[in-house]
């Protein structure tokens, strides 16, 4: 992999990899704002702002954004994580400038209309309810809250219905203005486009913008041992066993990924063979690792019947 990095005078980092053998380009704007940066009373605001940036800009309506991207056969989407929010597009190489234009306009000039804010609260509340009805996803949020109960890293990315519904426009604007600054962003592109062109297109659209985000005091989250249970009227018990682990950049990370693969990374892994193939106690069982800037979470997940849960859990611990 060969990539080039340019840091603009306003602190914006532009990174790209030219792939001349393809006819497409993927481009994204990463913002250093995620659920770990939120105070408890604003839980979910990063994800909420992600939604709002699709509701229109100073010059394009939400419908115009969607139709303009569809008209060129492109894909436009976004996601929010624990430590960042990303807005990205995939287009043919001839439409690269249009993709950058739409993305930059969404990120730098959102409407943040009061009416849109109130309507989108209901949309996000429904999304949270969807997660509540998906136990294989919900259990990972429960694990995070159990492991890091006093840190934003442990809270679910989407927040809680109560905190999202309580958000005011002033709070949304203040959070946006604090974090959506060039010094807290990265623009990345990969595909059939030269680095010089990426820098030129991005610099033109971010001209006149400056600022670095105050991310607040850094501190590794403190893990808390214990057990948490969430009762739901469903057929299976979904179990997660997790421990605080190594962060991004740790020299032990590759060894940990190898260990996780041996333990529960595929159909030949020890957990799969012992719990599913030999004992037939579960359909889904695997290990995982999530690495963050200064922390990590390594765990095991399995879903089984109430009658088999104790034995499956014992076997998982034995393999570990």
mmCIF file of C-alpha atoms in Angstrom:
data_model
loop_
_atom_site.group_PDB
_atom_site.id
_atom_site.type_symbol
_atom_site.label_atom_id
_atom_site.label_comp_id
_atom_site.label_asym_id
_atom_site.label_seq_id
_atom_site.Cartn_x
_atom_site.Cartn_y
_atom_site.Cartn_z
ATOM 1 C CA UNK A 1 0.000 0.000 0.000
ATOM 2 C CA UNK A 2 1.407 3.378 -1.066
ATOM 3 C CA UNK A 3 -0.370 6.481 0.165
ATOM 4 C CA UNK A 4 0.379 10.192 0.319
ATOM 5 C CA UNK A 5 -0.433 12.623 3.107
ATOM 6 C CA UNK A 6 -0.727 16.400 2.957
ATOM 7 C CA UNK A 7 -1.595 18.621 5.900
ATOM 8 C CA UNK A 8 -3.259 21.872 4.828
ATOM 9 C CA UNK A 9 -2.436 25.156 6.620
ATOM 10 C CA UNK A 10 -5.727 24.958 8.549
ATOM 11 C CA UNK A 11 -4.754 21.562 10.007
ATOM 12 C CA UNK A 12 -6.928 19.419 7.731
ATOM 13 C CA UNK A 13 -5.213 16.144 6.864
ATOM 14 C CA UNK A 14 -5.673 14.860 3.304
ATOM 15 C CA UNK A 15 -4.584 11.306 2.587
ATOM 16 C CA UNK A 16 -4.991 9.293 -0.610
ATOM 17 C CA UNK A 17 -3.904 6.204 -2.493
ATOM 18 C CA UNK A 18 -4.000 6.278 -6.273
ATOM 19 C CA UNK A 19 -5.261 3.067 -7.911
ATOM 20 C CA UNK A 20 -4.984 3.645 -11.671
ATOM 21 C CA UNK A 21 -6.271 0.160 -12.578
ATOM 22 C CA UNK A 22 -9.826 0.962 -11.383
ATOM 23 C CA UNK A 23 -12.467 3.361 -12.698
ATOM 24 C CA UNK A 24 -13.934 4.389 -9.355
ATOM 25 C CA UNK A 25 -13.084 6.479 -6.314
ATOM 26 C CA UNK A 26 -14.092 6.210 -2.668
ATOM 27 C CA UNK A 27 -13.795 9.418 -0.655
ATOM 28 C CA UNK A 28 -14.702 10.148 2.941
ATOM 29 C CA UNK A 29 -14.537 12.857 5.576
ATOM 30 C CA UNK A 30 -13.690 11.564 9.063
ATOM 31 C CA UNK A 31 -14.500 13.767 12.048
ATOM 32 C CA UNK A 32 -12.959 13.100 15.459
ATOM 33 C CA UNK A 33 -16.303 13.059 17.250
ATOM 34 C CA UNK A 34 -17.842 9.904 18.660
ATOM 35 C CA UNK A 35 -19.755 8.625 21.639
ATOM 36 C CA UNK A 36 -16.682 8.673 23.912
ATOM 37 C CA UNK A 37 -16.453 12.472 23.541
ATOM 38 C CA UNK A 38 -20.011 13.082 24.762
ATOM 39 C CA UNK A 39 -20.984 14.063 28.301
ATOM 40 C CA UNK A 40 -23.610 11.701 29.759
ATOM 41 C CA UNK A 41 -26.442 14.197 29.314
ATOM 42 C CA UNK A 42 -25.683 14.447 25.565
ATOM 43 C CA UNK A 43 -25.314 10.707 24.930
ATOM 44 C CA UNK A 44 -26.020 10.071 21.252
ATOM 45 C CA UNK A 45 -25.401 13.607 19.975
ATOM 46 C CA UNK A 46 -22.556 12.561 17.620
ATOM 47 C CA UNK A 47 -24.790 10.004 15.928
ATOM 48 C CA UNK A 48 -27.687 12.468 15.913
ATOM 49 C CA UNK A 49 -25.600 15.069 14.070
ATOM 50 C CA UNK A 50 -24.648 12.410 11.526
ATOM 51 C CA UNK A 51 -28.354 12.051 10.761
ATOM 52 C CA UNK A 52 -28.931 15.801 10.594
ATOM 53 C CA UNK A 53 -26.203 16.410 8.014
ATOM 54 C CA UNK A 54 -28.300 14.458 5.493
ATOM 55 C CA UNK A 55 -31.288 16.765 6.027
ATOM 56 C CA UNK A 56 -30.029 19.519 3.732
ATOM 57 C CA UNK A 57 -27.459 22.293 3.443
ATOM 58 C CA UNK A 58 -27.525 26.018 2.807
ATOM 59 C CA UNK A 59 -27.844 25.320 -0.932
ATOM 60 C CA UNK A 60 -29.176 21.764 -1.354
ATOM 61 C CA UNK A 61 -32.251 20.137 0.139
ATOM 62 C CA UNK A 62 -32.121 16.582 1.466
ATOM 63 C CA UNK A 63 -33.957 15.407 -1.662
ATOM 64 C CA UNK A 64 -31.544 17.234 -3.968
ATOM 65 C CA UNK A 65 -28.560 15.603 -2.241
ATOM 66 C CA UNK A 66 -30.102 12.157 -2.704
ATOM 67 C CA UNK A 67 -31.174 12.721 -6.309
ATOM 68 C CA UNK A 68 -27.883 14.287 -7.346
ATOM 69 C CA UNK A 69 -25.892 11.345 -6.037
ATOM 70 C CA UNK A 70 -28.294 8.806 -7.559
ATOM 71 C CA UNK A 71 -28.122 10.590 -10.920
ATOM 72 C CA UNK A 72 -24.399 9.831 -11.205
ATOM 73 C CA UNK A 73 -24.768 6.272 -9.955
ATOM 74 C CA UNK A 74 -22.966 7.036 -6.718
ATOM 75 C CA UNK A 75 -23.379 5.775 -3.170
ATOM 76 C CA UNK A 76 -23.569 8.159 -0.227
ATOM 77 C CA UNK A 77 -23.618 7.065 3.399
ATOM 78 C CA UNK A 78 -22.218 7.682 6.886
ATOM 79 C CA UNK A 79 -21.543 5.976 10.183
ATOM 80 C CA UNK A 80 -20.752 6.965 13.754
ATOM 81 C CA UNK A 81 -18.394 5.084 16.028
ATOM 82 C CA UNK A 82 -16.976 5.415 19.499
ATOM 83 C CA UNK A 83 -14.230 7.829 18.401
ATOM 84 C CA UNK A 84 -15.218 9.222 15.007
ATOM 85 C CA UNK A 85 -18.004 10.035 12.563
ATOM 86 C CA UNK A 86 -17.524 9.397 8.839
ATOM 87 C CA UNK A 87 -19.355 10.648 5.737
ATOM 88 C CA UNK A 88 -18.354 8.881 2.535
ATOM 89 C CA UNK A 89 -19.206 8.415 -1.128
ATOM 90 C CA UNK A 90 -18.328 5.937 -3.866
ATOM 91 C CA UNK A 91 -18.478 7.196 -7.453
ATOM 92 C CA UNK A 92 -16.978 6.722 -10.903
ATOM 93 C CA UNK A 93 -13.667 8.553 -11.175
ATOM 94 C CA UNK A 94 -15.193 11.154 -13.537
ATOM 95 C CA UNK A 95 -17.556 12.237 -10.751
ATOM 96 C CA UNK A 96 -14.913 12.670 -8.045
ATOM 97 C CA UNK A 97 -15.242 16.475 -7.874
ATOM 98 C CA UNK A 98 -19.028 16.219 -7.508
ATOM 99 C CA UNK A 99 -18.667 13.748 -4.631
ATOM 100 C CA UNK A 100 -16.216 16.006 -2.791
ATOM 101 C CA UNK A 101 -18.505 18.973 -3.361
ATOM 102 C CA UNK A 102 -21.548 17.228 -1.878
ATOM 103 C CA UNK A 103 -19.656 15.782 1.082
ATOM 104 C CA UNK A 104 -17.919 19.061 1.943
ATOM 105 C CA UNK A 105 -21.175 20.975 1.685
ATOM 106 C CA UNK A 106 -22.929 18.533 4.002
ATOM 107 C CA UNK A 107 -20.154 18.668 6.596
ATOM 108 C CA UNK A 108 -19.385 22.410 6.440
ATOM 109 C CA UNK A 109 -22.772 23.976 5.658
ATOM 110 C CA UNK A 110 -25.591 21.920 7.208
ATOM 111 C CA UNK A 111 -28.975 23.569 7.754
ATOM 112 C CA UNK A 112 -29.555 22.128 11.238
ATOM 113 C CA UNK A 113 -33.139 23.341 10.936
ATOM 114 C CA UNK A 114 -35.184 23.295 14.174
ATOM 115 C CA UNK A 115 -37.998 21.396 12.456
ATOM 116 C CA UNK A 116 -35.580 18.782 11.115
ATOM 117 C CA UNK A 117 -34.070 18.369 14.575
ATOM 118 C CA UNK A 118 -37.430 17.597 16.149
ATOM 119 C CA UNK A 119 -38.458 15.192 13.360
ATOM 120 C CA UNK A 120 -35.141 13.360 13.401
ATOM 121 C CA UNK A 121 -35.444 12.698 17.134
ATOM 122 C CA UNK A 122 -38.277 10.296 16.302
ATOM 123 C CA UNK A 123 -36.207 8.596 13.585
ATOM 124 C CA UNK A 124 -33.275 8.017 15.945
ATOM 125 C CA UNK A 125 -35.627 6.832 18.700
ATOM 126 C CA UNK A 126 -36.953 4.213 16.269
ATOM 127 C CA UNK A 127 -33.381 3.209 15.418
ATOM 128 C CA UNK A 128 -32.637 2.754 19.123
ATOM 129 C CA UNK A 129 -35.805 0.649 19.452
ATOM 130 C CA UNK A 130 -34.585 -1.483 16.531
ATOM 131 C CA UNK A 131 -31.367 -2.192 18.425
ATOM 132 C CA UNK A 132 -33.377 -3.086 21.507
ATOM 133 C CA UNK A 133 -35.177 -5.686 19.376
ATOM 134 C CA UNK A 134 -31.884 -7.117 18.054
ATOM 135 C CA UNK A 135 -30.366 -8.957 21.030
ATOM 136 C CA UNK A 136 -27.216 -10.066 19.210
ATOM 137 C CA UNK A 137 -26.350 -6.362 18.805
ATOM 138 C CA UNK A 138 -27.785 -5.166 22.097
ATOM 139 C CA UNK A 139 -25.654 -7.533 24.181
ATOM 140 C CA UNK A 140 -22.478 -5.813 22.939
ATOM 141 C CA UNK A 141 -23.817 -2.464 24.151
ATOM 142 C CA UNK A 142 -24.646 -4.070 27.499
ATOM 143 C CA UNK A 143 -21.081 -5.393 27.695
ATOM 144 C CA UNK A 144 -19.613 -1.952 26.979
ATOM 145 C CA UNK A 145 -21.736 -0.335 29.678
ATOM 146 C CA UNK A 146 -20.695 -3.053 32.130
ATOM 147 C CA UNK A 147 -16.966 -2.815 31.379
ATOM 148 C CA UNK A 148 -16.691 1.008 31.273
ATOM 149 C CA UNK A 149 -19.684 2.266 33.267
ATOM 150 C CA UNK A 150 -18.189 5.708 33.982
ATOM 151 C CA UNK A 151 -16.748 6.491 30.542
ATOM 152 C CA UNK A 152 -18.251 7.544 27.223
ATOM 153 C CA UNK A 153 -16.429 4.645 25.569
ATOM 154 C CA UNK A 154 -18.834 2.296 27.311
ATOM 155 C CA UNK A 155 -22.023 4.030 26.212
ATOM 156 C CA UNK A 156 -23.866 2.933 23.047
ATOM 157 C CA UNK A 157 -23.086 5.012 19.958
ATOM 158 C CA UNK A 158 -26.752 5.768 19.298
ATOM 159 C CA UNK A 159 -27.256 7.016 22.858
ATOM 160 C CA UNK A 160 -30.530 6.579 24.686
ATOM 161 C CA UNK A 161 -34.014 7.610 23.637
ATOM 162 C CA UNK A 162 -34.289 9.847 26.711
ATOM 163 C CA UNK A 163 -31.068 11.781 26.027
ATOM 164 C CA UNK A 164 -31.726 12.131 22.299
ATOM 165 C CA UNK A 165 -35.250 13.444 22.824
ATOM 166 C CA UNK A 166 -33.920 15.968 25.355
ATOM 167 C CA UNK A 167 -31.334 17.492 22.991
ATOM 168 C CA UNK A 168 -31.822 21.186 22.238
ATOM 169 C CA UNK A 169 -30.775 22.937 19.045
ATOM 170 C CA UNK A 170 -28.334 25.051 21.058
ATOM 171 C CA UNK A 171 -26.648 21.901 22.401
ATOM 172 C CA UNK A 172 -26.471 20.367 18.927
ATOM 173 C CA UNK A 173 -24.956 23.550 17.460
ATOM 174 C CA UNK A 174 -22.409 23.885 20.264
ATOM 175 C CA UNK A 175 -21.264 20.286 19.834
ATOM 176 C CA UNK A 176 -21.082 20.652 16.052
ATOM 177 C CA UNK A 177 -19.062 23.876 16.237
ATOM 178 C CA UNK A 178 -16.670 22.377 18.765
ATOM 179 C CA UNK A 179 -15.809 19.215 16.851
ATOM 180 C CA UNK A 180 -16.477 19.906 13.162
ATOM 181 C CA UNK A 181 -13.297 21.871 12.559
ATOM 182 C CA UNK A 182 -10.546 21.192 9.966
ATOM 183 C CA UNK A 183 -7.977 20.375 12.633
ATOM 184 C CA UNK A 184 -10.245 17.585 13.845
ATOM 185 C CA UNK A 185 -10.917 16.087 10.402
ATOM 186 C CA UNK A 186 -9.289 13.767 7.884
ATOM 187 C CA UNK A 187 -10.260 13.548 4.214
ATOM 188 C CA UNK A 188 -9.277 10.228 2.647
ATOM 189 C CA UNK A 189 -9.621 9.023 -0.943
ATOM 190 C CA UNK A 190 -8.708 5.831 -2.759
ATOM 191 C CA UNK A 191 -9.156 5.062 -6.423
ATOM 192 C CA UNK A 192 -8.320 6.419 -9.850
ATOM 193 C CA UNK A 193 -7.429 9.940 -8.747
ATOM 194 C CA UNK A 194 -4.051 11.619 -8.253
ATOM 195 C CA UNK A 195 -3.119 12.931 -4.838
ATOM 196 C CA UNK A 196 -2.526 16.427 -6.218
ATOM 197 C CA UNK A 197 -6.075 16.583 -7.488
ATOM 198 C CA UNK A 198 -7.487 15.334 -4.184
ATOM 199 C CA UNK A 199 -5.604 18.057 -2.319
ATOM 200 C CA UNK A 200 -6.695 20.753 -4.785
ATOM 201 C CA UNK A 201 -10.400 19.801 -4.665
ATOM 202 C CA UNK A 202 -10.424 19.537 -0.886
ATOM 203 C CA UNK A 203 -8.406 22.721 -0.267
ATOM 204 C CA UNK A 204 -10.751 24.752 -2.465
ATOM 205 C CA UNK A 205 -13.812 23.684 -0.517
ATOM 206 C CA UNK A 206 -12.252 24.041 2.928
ATOM 207 C CA UNK A 207 -10.716 27.451 2.177
ATOM 208 C CA UNK A 208 -11.454 29.956 4.916
ATOM 209 C CA UNK A 209 -12.181 27.272 7.506
ATOM 210 C CA UNK A 210 -9.922 26.937 10.532
ATOM 211 C CA UNK A 211 -9.925 25.627 14.069
ATOM 212 C CA UNK A 212 -8.884 22.670 16.145
ATOM 213 C CA UNK A 213 -11.238 20.773 18.402
ATOM 214 C CA UNK A 214 -10.774 20.814 22.143
ATOM 215 C CA UNK A 215 -11.221 17.115 22.865
ATOM 216 C CA UNK A 216 -10.912 17.628 26.588
ATOM 217 C CA UNK A 217 -8.570 15.812 28.977
ATOM 218 C CA UNK A 218 -7.354 12.419 27.793
ATOM 219 C CA UNK A 219 -7.565 9.486 30.127
ATOM 220 C CA UNK A 220 -7.690 5.765 29.652
ATOM 221 C CA UNK A 221 -11.090 4.434 30.751
ATOM 222 C CA UNK A 222 -11.108 2.434 33.962
ATOM 223 C CA UNK A 223 -12.567 -1.057 33.589
ATOM 224 C CA UNK A 224 -14.988 -2.306 36.233
ATOM 225 C CA UNK A 225 -15.391 -6.056 36.830
ATOM 226 C CA UNK A 226 -18.880 -7.432 37.268
ATOM 227 C CA UNK A 227 -21.907 -8.928 35.575
ATOM 228 C CA UNK A 228 -24.897 -7.241 33.970
ATOM 229 C CA UNK A 229 -28.115 -8.912 32.873
ATOM 230 C CA UNK A 230 -30.898 -7.559 30.658
ATOM 231 C CA UNK A 231 -34.106 -9.583 30.674
ATOM 232 C CA UNK A 232 -36.063 -9.872 27.407
ATOM 233 C CA UNK A 233 -38.868 -12.173 26.328
ATOM 234 C CA UNK A 234 -36.987 -14.081 23.612
ATOM 235 C CA UNK A 235 -36.061 -17.688 22.885
ATOM 236 C CA UNK A 236 -32.292 -17.551 23.444
ATOM 237 C CA UNK A 237 -29.802 -16.217 25.947
ATOM 238 C CA UNK A 238 -27.136 -14.013 24.340
ATOM 239 C CA UNK A 239 -23.894 -14.020 26.312
ATOM 240 C CA UNK A 240 -20.800 -11.850 26.119
ATOM 241 C CA UNK A 241 -17.672 -12.306 28.207
ATOM 242 C CA UNK A 242 -15.246 -9.419 27.821
ATOM 243 C CA UNK A 243 -12.057 -7.950 29.257
ATOM 244 C CA UNK A 244 -10.201 -4.659 28.849
ATOM 245 C CA UNK A 245 -7.457 -5.199 26.309
ATOM 246 C CA UNK A 246 -4.829 -3.478 24.140
ATOM 247 C CA UNK A 247 -5.387 -0.243 22.162
ATOM 248 C CA UNK A 248 -4.588 0.757 18.607
ATOM 249 C CA UNK A 249 -0.861 1.005 17.991
ATOM 250 C CA UNK A 250 0.040 -1.462 20.734
ATOM 251 C CA UNK A 251 2.828 -3.798 19.550
ATOM 252 C CA UNK A 252 0.857 -6.764 20.940
ATOM 253 C CA UNK A 253 -2.182 -6.075 18.754
ATOM 254 C CA UNK A 254 -1.242 -8.436 15.910
ATOM 255 C CA UNK A 255 -0.571 -11.247 18.371
ATOM 256 C CA UNK A 256 -3.958 -10.606 19.940
ATOM 257 C CA UNK A 257 -5.705 -10.822 16.566
ATOM 258 C CA UNK A 258 -3.967 -14.137 15.953
ATOM 259 C CA UNK A 259 -5.002 -15.397 19.390
ATOM 260 C CA UNK A 260 -8.600 -14.304 18.803
ATOM 261 C CA UNK A 261 -8.650 -16.094 15.453
ATOM 262 C CA UNK A 262 -7.436 -19.311 17.066
ATOM 263 C CA UNK A 263 -9.970 -18.989 19.871
ATOM 264 C CA UNK A 264 -13.099 -18.039 17.935
ATOM 265 C CA UNK A 265 -12.299 -16.584 14.532
ATOM 266 C CA UNK A 266 -13.776 -19.195 12.199
ATOM 267 C CA UNK A 267 -15.244 -22.640 11.766
ATOM 268 C CA UNK A 268 -11.946 -24.333 12.716
ATOM 269 C CA UNK A 269 -11.552 -22.239 15.878
ATOM 270 C CA UNK A 270 -11.588 -23.874 19.296
ATOM 271 C CA UNK A 271 -14.825 -22.264 20.462
ATOM 272 C CA UNK A 272 -16.686 -23.203 17.265
ATOM 273 C CA UNK A 273 -15.436 -26.755 17.279
ATOM 274 C CA UNK A 274 -16.050 -27.384 20.967
ATOM 275 C CA UNK A 275 -19.344 -25.584 21.565
ATOM 276 C CA UNK A 276 -21.077 -25.945 18.203
ATOM 277 C CA UNK A 277 -19.563 -28.948 16.416
ATOM 278 C CA UNK A 278 -18.802 -31.259 19.354
ATOM 279 C CA UNK A 279 -21.540 -30.277 21.827
ATOM 280 C CA UNK A 280 -24.185 -28.685 19.544
ATOM 281 C CA UNK A 281 -24.943 -26.107 22.237
ATOM 282 C CA UNK A 282 -25.007 -23.016 20.019
ATOM 283 C CA UNK A 283 -25.408 -21.911 16.430
ATOM 284 C CA UNK A 284 -23.402 -18.694 16.759
ATOM 285 C CA UNK A 285 -20.198 -18.450 18.790
ATOM 286 C CA UNK A 286 -17.139 -16.295 18.119
ATOM 287 C CA UNK A 287 -14.448 -14.097 19.654
ATOM 288 C CA UNK A 288 -13.794 -10.447 18.815
ATOM 289 C CA UNK A 289 -11.573 -7.474 19.552
ATOM 290 C CA UNK A 290 -12.338 -3.752 19.375
ATOM 291 C CA UNK A 291 -9.319 -1.448 19.495
ATOM 292 C CA UNK A 292 -9.536 2.254 20.354
ATOM 293 C CA UNK A 293 -7.049 5.079 20.736
ATOM 294 C CA UNK A 294 -6.075 4.238 24.317
ATOM 295 C CA UNK A 295 -8.130 1.169 25.205
ATOM 296 C CA UNK A 296 -9.388 -2.124 23.851
ATOM 297 C CA UNK A 297 -12.074 -4.722 24.428
ATOM 298 C CA UNK A 298 -11.576 -8.433 23.778
ATOM 299 C CA UNK A 299 -14.484 -10.789 24.193
ATOM 300 C CA UNK A 300 -16.478 -13.877 23.319
ATOM 301 C CA UNK A 301 -20.082 -13.994 22.148
ATOM 302 C CA UNK A 302 -22.462 -16.915 22.004
ATOM 303 C CA UNK A 303 -26.211 -17.453 21.753
ATOM 304 C CA UNK A 304 -27.850 -20.552 23.170
ATOM 305 C CA UNK A 305 -31.010 -21.844 24.845
ATOM 306 C CA UNK A 306 -31.622 -21.127 28.551
ATOM 307 C CA UNK A 307 -31.138 -24.812 29.305
ATOM 308 C CA UNK A 308 -27.690 -24.869 27.685
ATOM 309 C CA UNK A 309 -26.410 -21.459 28.766
ATOM 310 C CA UNK A 310 -24.534 -22.507 31.908
ATOM 311 C CA UNK A 311 -22.716 -25.376 30.180
ATOM 312 C CA UNK A 312 -21.871 -23.278 27.091
ATOM 313 C CA UNK A 313 -20.519 -20.513 29.305
ATOM 314 C CA UNK A 314 -18.417 -23.017 31.268
ATOM 315 C CA UNK A 315 -16.939 -24.427 28.077
ATOM 316 C CA UNK A 316 -16.133 -20.954 26.747
ATOM 317 C CA UNK A 317 -14.279 -20.103 29.939
ATOM 318 C CA UNK A 318 -12.425 -23.419 29.785
ATOM 319 C CA UNK A 319 -11.237 -22.696 26.225
ATOM 320 C CA UNK A 320 -10.091 -19.211 27.242
#
